[in-house]
GROMACS .gro file of C-alpha atoms in nm:
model
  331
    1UNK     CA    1   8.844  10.512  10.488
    2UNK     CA    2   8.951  10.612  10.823
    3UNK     CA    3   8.816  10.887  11.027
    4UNK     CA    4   9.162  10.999  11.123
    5UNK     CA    5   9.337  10.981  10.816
    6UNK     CA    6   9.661  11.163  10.857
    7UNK     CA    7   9.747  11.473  10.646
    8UNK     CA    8   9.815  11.421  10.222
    9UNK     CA    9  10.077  11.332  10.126
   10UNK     CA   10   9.940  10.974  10.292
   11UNK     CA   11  10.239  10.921  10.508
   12UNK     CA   12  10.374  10.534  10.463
   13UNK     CA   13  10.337  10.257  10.726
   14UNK     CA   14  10.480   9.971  10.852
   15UNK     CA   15  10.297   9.759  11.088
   16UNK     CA   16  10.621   9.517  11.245
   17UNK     CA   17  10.582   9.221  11.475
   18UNK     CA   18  10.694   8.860  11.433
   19UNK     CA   19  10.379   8.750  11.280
   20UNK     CA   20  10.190   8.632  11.642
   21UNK     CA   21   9.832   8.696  11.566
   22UNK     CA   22   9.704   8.864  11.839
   23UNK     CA   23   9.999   9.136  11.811
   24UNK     CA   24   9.922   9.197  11.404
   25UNK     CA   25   9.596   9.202  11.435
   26UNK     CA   26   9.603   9.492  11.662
   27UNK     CA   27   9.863   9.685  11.444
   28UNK     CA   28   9.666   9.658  11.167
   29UNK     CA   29   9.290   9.753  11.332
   30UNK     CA   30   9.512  10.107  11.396
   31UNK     CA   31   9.647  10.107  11.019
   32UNK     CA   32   9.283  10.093  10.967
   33UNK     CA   33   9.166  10.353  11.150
   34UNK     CA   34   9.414  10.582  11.030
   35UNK     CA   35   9.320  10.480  10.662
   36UNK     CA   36   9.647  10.306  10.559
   37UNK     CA   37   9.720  10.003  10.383
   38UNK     CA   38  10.057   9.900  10.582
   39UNK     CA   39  10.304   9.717  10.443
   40UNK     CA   40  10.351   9.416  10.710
   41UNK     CA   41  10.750   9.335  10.803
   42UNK     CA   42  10.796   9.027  10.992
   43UNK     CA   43  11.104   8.982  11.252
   44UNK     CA   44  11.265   8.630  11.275
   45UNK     CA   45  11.602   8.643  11.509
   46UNK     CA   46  11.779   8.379  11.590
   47UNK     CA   47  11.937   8.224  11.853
   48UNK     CA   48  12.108   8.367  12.063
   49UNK     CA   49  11.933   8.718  11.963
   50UNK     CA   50  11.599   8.620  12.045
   51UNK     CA   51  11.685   8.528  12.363
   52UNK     CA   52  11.794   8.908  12.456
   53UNK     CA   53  11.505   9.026  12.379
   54UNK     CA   54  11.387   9.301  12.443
   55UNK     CA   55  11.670   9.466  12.563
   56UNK     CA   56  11.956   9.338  12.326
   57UNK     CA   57  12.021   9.436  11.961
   58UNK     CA   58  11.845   9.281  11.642
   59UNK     CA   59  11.966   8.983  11.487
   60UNK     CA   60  12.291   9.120  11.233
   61UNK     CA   61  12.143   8.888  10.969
   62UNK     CA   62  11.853   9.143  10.933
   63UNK     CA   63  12.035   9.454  11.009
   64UNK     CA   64  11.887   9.755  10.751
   65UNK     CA   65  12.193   9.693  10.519
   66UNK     CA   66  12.090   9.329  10.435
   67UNK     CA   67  11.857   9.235  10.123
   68UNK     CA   68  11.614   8.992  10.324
   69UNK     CA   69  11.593   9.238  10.606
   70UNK     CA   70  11.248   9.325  10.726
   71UNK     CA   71  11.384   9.719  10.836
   72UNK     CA   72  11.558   9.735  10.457
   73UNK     CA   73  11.463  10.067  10.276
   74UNK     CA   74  11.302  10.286  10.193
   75UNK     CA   75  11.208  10.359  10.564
   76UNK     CA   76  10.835  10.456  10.652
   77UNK     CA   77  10.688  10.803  10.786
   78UNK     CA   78  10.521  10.567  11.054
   79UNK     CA   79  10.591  10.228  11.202
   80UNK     CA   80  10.375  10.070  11.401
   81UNK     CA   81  10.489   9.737  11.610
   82UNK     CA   82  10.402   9.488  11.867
   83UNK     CA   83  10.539   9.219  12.057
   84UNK     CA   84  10.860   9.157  12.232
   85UNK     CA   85  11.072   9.069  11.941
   86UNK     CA   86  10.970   9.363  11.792
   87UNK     CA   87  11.123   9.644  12.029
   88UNK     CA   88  11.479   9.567  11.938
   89UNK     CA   89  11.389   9.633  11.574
   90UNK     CA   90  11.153   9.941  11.639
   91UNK     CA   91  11.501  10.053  11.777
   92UNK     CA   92  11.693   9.994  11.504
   93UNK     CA   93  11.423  10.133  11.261
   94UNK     CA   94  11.468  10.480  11.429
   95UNK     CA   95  11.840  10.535  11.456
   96UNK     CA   96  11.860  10.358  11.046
   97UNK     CA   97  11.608  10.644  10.949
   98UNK     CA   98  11.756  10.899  11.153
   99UNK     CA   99  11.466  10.951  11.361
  100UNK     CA  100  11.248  11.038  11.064
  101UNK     CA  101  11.046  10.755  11.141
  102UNK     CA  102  10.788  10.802  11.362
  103UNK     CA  103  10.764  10.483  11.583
  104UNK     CA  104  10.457  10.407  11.803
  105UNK     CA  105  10.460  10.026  11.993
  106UNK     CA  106  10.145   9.854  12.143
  107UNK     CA  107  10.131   9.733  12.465
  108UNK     CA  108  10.399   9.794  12.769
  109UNK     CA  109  10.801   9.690  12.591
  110UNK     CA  110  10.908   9.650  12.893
  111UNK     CA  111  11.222   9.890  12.867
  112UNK     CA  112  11.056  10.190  12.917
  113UNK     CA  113  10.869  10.480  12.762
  114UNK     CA  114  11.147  10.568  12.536
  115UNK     CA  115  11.118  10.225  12.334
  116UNK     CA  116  10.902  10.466  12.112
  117UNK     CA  117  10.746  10.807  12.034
  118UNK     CA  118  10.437  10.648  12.090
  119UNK     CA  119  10.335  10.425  12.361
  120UNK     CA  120   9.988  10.237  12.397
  121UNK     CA  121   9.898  10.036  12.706
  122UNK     CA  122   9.591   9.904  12.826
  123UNK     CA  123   9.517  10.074  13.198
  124UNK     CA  124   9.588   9.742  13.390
  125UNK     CA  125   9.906   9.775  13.251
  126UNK     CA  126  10.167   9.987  13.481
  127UNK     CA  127  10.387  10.199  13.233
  128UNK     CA  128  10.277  10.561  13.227
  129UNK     CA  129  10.458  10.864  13.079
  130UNK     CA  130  10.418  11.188  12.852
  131UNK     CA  131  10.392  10.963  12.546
  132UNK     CA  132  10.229  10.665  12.696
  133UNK     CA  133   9.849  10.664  12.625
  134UNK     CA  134   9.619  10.427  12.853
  135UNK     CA  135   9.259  10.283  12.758
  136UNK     CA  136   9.080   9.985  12.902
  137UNK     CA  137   9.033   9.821  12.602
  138UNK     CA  138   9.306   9.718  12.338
  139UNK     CA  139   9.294   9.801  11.961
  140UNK     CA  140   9.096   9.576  11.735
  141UNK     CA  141   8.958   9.523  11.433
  142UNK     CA  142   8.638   9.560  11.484
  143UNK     CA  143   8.484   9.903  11.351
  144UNK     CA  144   8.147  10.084  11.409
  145UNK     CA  145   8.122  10.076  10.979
  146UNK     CA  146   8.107   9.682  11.030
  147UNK     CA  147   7.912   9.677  11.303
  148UNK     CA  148   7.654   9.873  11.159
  149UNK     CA  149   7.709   9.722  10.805
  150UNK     CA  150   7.620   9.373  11.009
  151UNK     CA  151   7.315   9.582  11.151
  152UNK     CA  152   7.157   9.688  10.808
  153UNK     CA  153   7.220   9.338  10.621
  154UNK     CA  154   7.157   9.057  10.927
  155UNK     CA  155   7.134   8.668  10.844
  156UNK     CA  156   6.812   8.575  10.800
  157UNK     CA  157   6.881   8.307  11.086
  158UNK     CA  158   6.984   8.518  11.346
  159UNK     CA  159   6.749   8.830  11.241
  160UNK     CA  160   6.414   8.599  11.286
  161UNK     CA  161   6.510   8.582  11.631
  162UNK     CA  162   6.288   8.729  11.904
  163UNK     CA  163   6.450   9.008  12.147
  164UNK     CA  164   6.634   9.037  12.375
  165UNK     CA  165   6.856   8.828  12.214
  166UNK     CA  166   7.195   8.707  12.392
  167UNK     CA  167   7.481   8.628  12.202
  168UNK     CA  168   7.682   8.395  12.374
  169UNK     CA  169   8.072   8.367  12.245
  170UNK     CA  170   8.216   8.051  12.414
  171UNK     CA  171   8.604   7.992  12.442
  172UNK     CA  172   8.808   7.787  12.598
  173UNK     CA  173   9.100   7.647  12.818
  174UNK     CA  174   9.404   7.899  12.792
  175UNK     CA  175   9.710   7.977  12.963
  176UNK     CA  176   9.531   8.131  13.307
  177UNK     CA  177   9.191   7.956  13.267
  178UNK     CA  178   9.088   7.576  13.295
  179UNK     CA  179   8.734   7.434  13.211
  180UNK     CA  180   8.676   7.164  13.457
  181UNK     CA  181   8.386   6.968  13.460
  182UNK     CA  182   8.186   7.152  13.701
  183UNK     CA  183   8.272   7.476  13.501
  184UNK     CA  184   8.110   7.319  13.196
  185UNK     CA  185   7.767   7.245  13.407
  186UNK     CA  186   7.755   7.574  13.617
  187UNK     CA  187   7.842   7.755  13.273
  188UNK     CA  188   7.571   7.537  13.107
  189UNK     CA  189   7.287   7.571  13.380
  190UNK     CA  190   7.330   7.956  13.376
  191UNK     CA  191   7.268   7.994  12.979
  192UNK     CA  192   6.945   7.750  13.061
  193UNK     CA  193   6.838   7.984  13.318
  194UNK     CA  194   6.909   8.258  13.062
  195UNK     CA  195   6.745   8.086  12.766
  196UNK     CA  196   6.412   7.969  13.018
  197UNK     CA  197   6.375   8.330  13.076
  198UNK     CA  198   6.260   8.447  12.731
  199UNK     CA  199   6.563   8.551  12.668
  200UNK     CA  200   6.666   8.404  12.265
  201UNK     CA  201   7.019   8.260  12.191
  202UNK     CA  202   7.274   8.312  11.946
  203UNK     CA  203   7.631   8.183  11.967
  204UNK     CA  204   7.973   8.066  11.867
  205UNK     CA  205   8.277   7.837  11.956
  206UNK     CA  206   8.613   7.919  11.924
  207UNK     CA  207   8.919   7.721  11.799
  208UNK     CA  208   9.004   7.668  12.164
  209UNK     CA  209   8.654   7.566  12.272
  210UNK     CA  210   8.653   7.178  12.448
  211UNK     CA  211   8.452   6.938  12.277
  212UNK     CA  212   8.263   6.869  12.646
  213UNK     CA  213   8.164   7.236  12.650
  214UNK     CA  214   8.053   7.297  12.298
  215UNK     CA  215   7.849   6.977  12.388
  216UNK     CA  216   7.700   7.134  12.669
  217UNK     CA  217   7.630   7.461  12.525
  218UNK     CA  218   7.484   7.304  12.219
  219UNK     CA  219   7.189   7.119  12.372
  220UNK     CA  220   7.108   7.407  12.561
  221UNK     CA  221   7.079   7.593  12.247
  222UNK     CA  222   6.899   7.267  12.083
  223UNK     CA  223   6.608   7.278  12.370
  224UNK     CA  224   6.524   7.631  12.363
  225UNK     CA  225   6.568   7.697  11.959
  226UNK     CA  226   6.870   7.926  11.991
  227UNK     CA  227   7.116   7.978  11.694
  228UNK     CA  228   7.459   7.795  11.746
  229UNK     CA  229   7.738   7.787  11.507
  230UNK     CA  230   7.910   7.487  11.494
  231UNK     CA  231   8.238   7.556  11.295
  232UNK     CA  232   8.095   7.485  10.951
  233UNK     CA  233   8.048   7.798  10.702
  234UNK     CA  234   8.178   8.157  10.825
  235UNK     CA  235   8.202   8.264  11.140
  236UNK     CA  236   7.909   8.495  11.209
  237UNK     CA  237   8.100   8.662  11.493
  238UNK     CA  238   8.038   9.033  11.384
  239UNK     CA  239   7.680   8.961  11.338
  240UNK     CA  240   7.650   8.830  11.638
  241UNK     CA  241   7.792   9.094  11.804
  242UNK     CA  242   7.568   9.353  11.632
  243UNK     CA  243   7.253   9.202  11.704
  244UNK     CA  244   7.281   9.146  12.057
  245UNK     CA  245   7.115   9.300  12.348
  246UNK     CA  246   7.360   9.142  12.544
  247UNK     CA  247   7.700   8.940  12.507
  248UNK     CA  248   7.777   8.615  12.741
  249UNK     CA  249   8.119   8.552  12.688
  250UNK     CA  250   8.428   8.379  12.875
  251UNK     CA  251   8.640   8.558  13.065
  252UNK     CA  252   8.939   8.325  12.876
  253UNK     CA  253   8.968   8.594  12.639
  254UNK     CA  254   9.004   8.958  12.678
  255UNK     CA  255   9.031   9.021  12.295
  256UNK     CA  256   8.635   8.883  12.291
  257UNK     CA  257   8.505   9.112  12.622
  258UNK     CA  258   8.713   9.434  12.466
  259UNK     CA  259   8.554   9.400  12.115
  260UNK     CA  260   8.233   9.282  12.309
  261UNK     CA  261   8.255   9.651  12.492
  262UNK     CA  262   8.285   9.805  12.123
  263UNK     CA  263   7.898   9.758  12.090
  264UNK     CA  264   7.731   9.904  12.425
  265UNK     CA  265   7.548   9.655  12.550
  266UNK     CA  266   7.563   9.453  12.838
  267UNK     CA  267   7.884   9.224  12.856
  268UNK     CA  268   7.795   8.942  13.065
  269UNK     CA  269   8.100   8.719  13.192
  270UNK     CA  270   8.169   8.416  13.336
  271UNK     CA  271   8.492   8.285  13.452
  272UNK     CA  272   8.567   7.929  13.466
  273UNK     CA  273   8.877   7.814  13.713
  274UNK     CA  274   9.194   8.008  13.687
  275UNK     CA  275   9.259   8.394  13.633
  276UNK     CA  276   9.517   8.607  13.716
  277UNK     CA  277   9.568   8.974  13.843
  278UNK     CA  278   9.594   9.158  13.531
  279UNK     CA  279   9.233   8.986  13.398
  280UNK     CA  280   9.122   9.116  13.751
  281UNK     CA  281   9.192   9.478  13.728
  282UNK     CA  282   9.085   9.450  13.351
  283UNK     CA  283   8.733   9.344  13.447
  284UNK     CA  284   8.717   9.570  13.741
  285UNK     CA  285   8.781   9.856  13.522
  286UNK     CA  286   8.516   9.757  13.286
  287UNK     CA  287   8.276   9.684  13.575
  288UNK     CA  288   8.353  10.052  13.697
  289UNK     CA  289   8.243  10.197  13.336
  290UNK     CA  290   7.903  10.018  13.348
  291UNK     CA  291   7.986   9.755  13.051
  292UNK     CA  292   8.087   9.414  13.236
  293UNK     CA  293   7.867   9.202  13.460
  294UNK     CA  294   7.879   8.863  13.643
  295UNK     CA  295   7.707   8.606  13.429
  296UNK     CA  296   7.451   8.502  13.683
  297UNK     CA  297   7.191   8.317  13.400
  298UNK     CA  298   7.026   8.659  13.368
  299UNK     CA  299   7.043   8.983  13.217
  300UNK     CA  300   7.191   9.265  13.356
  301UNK     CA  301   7.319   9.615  13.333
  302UNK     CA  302   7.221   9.891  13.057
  303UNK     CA  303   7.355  10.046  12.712
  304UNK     CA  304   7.652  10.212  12.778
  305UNK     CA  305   7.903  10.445  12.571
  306UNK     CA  306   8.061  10.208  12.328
  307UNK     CA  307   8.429  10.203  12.433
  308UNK     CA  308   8.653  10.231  12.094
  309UNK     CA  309   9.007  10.200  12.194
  310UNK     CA  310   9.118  10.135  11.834
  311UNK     CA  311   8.997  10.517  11.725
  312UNK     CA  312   9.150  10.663  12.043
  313UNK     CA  313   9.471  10.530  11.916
  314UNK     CA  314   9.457  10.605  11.563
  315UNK     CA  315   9.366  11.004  11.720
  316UNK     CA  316   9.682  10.948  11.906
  317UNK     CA  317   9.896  10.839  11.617
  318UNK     CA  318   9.774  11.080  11.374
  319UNK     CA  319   9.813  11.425  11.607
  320UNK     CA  320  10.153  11.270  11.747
  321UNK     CA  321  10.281  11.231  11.392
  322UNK     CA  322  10.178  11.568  11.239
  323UNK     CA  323  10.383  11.702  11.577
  324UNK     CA  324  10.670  11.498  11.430
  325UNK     CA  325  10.661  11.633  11.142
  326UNK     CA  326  10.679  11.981  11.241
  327UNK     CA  327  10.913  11.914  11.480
  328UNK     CA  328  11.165  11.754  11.231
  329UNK     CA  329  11.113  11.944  10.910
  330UNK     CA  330  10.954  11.705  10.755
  331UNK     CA  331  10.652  11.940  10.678
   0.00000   0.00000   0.00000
């Protein structure tokens, strides 16, 4: 049940992308929030359509009037989208519903701050206007009921571990980031330092984690007794996360530092070889609030205010929808 559940009747939601994880996944953590079950509407244009995106029209195969479309009727109170394919039809979902539909789109459209009534970008991110709202952190899944849920109920595993205990979430090679062999060691050497310290390990791999890494990371955890998940059984990420007095994780992902930042503890990062200037000013802003360190193969920092983007949003949506209403009628 979301904190921010909108006004009864419960209005209806969309959440609209074309089915990229990362972009649904942070649709639905706000559905969530506001404590709505969306109904999820997939885009697919073709060529040449997709290729004018954002800026062009939607594919005319999935215009409103067709049977298959994903905008077909009836048209929701709120529609929440992501991703660049997705702007064209957020569009055409307004002027089809007359502008009862109140649209909100995560993350910058790039055509401006009229691409909905509702704008969310993270602060690296340059768009800013009267219905733009900034936060460091992007929306997630994540939410302080699991957390603590995670808390209350821990595997027996990870709860007979002594404090502090480091959870260590390892990824991988990516677009901006490279793990080169002498990443892998330095990355390695630090979690022994960490581990030779006192300090107890707990960790995961990801999907994109190299097999030379998860190698590397595992004997570390085999020497000192830490807890590593090697892909078999459920992930044990939220756990994790919840029982940590600090997080080492990769700067690969910012999806893993932001959720990382949900829990207030130290966030401990290493970056392998790559980056690029938007990570930069990410990390920079979450230096400047007190939650991200350098991974030096020791702990640092303090608790901090846990930064929860997703709620923030949901707020947002909620308040800006109830002015729609009122604004149109609709009341």
């Amino acid at each position: 049940m979301g904190e921010h559940r909108p006004s009864e009747p419960n209005p209806t939601l969309w959440v609209l992308t074309d089915g990229k994880a990362g972009d649904e996944v942070q649709c639905l953590g706000v559905a969530e929030r506001l404590g709505l079950v969306p109904e999820i509407r997939r885009v697919r244009p073709g060529r040449p359509w997709a290729w004018l995106m954002p800026r062009g029209p939607i594919d005319p195969r999935e215009a409103p009037d067709r049977p298959d479309s994903p905008l077909r009727p009836p048209f929701p109170d709120i529609a929440i989208a992501s991703g660049r394919r997705a702007v064209a039809y957020l569009r055409a979902l307004k002027k089809a519903s007359n502008g009862r539909s109140f649209t909100v789109f995560l993350k910058d459209p790039r055509t401006g701050a009229s691409a909905a009534d509702l704008i969310w970008v993270p602060q690296h991110d340059r768009l800013r206007g009267d219905n733009v709202l900034v936060t460091i952190t992007s929306p997630h899944r994540l939410a302080p009921a699991a957390l603590a849920a995670a808390r209350a109920a821990p595997p027996s595993a990870l709860a007979a571990l002594p404090s502090p205990r480091a959870a260590v979430l390892v990824g991988g090679d990516s677009r901006h980031h490279r793990f080169r062999p002498q990443d892998v060691e330095a990355f390695a050497a630090r979690l022994e330092a960490l581990a030779a310290s006192g300090v107890a390990l707990m960790g995961s791999r990801s999907r994109r984690t190299p097999p030379a890494l998860e190698a590397a990371v595992a004997a570390v955890f085999k020497r000192h007794g830490g807890w590593w998940w090697d892909g078999t059984g459920a992930n044990p990420y939220v756990p994790l996360l919840a029982l940590a007095d600090a997080i080492v994780v990769t700067a690969d992902s910012t999806n893993m530092i932001g959720e990382a930042a949900a829990t207030g503890v130290p966030i401990l990062v290493f970056e392998p070889h790559g980056g690029h200037a938007r990570l930069a000013k990410f990390l920079e802003a979450l230096k400047a609030y007190g939650a991200v360190h350098h991974f030096e193969g020791r702990l640092e920092g303090g608790r901090y205010q846990p930064l929860d983007s997703t709620e923030a949003i949901a707020r947002a949506v909620d308040q800006a929808w109830r002015r729609h209403r009122a604004v149109t009628g609709l009341d």
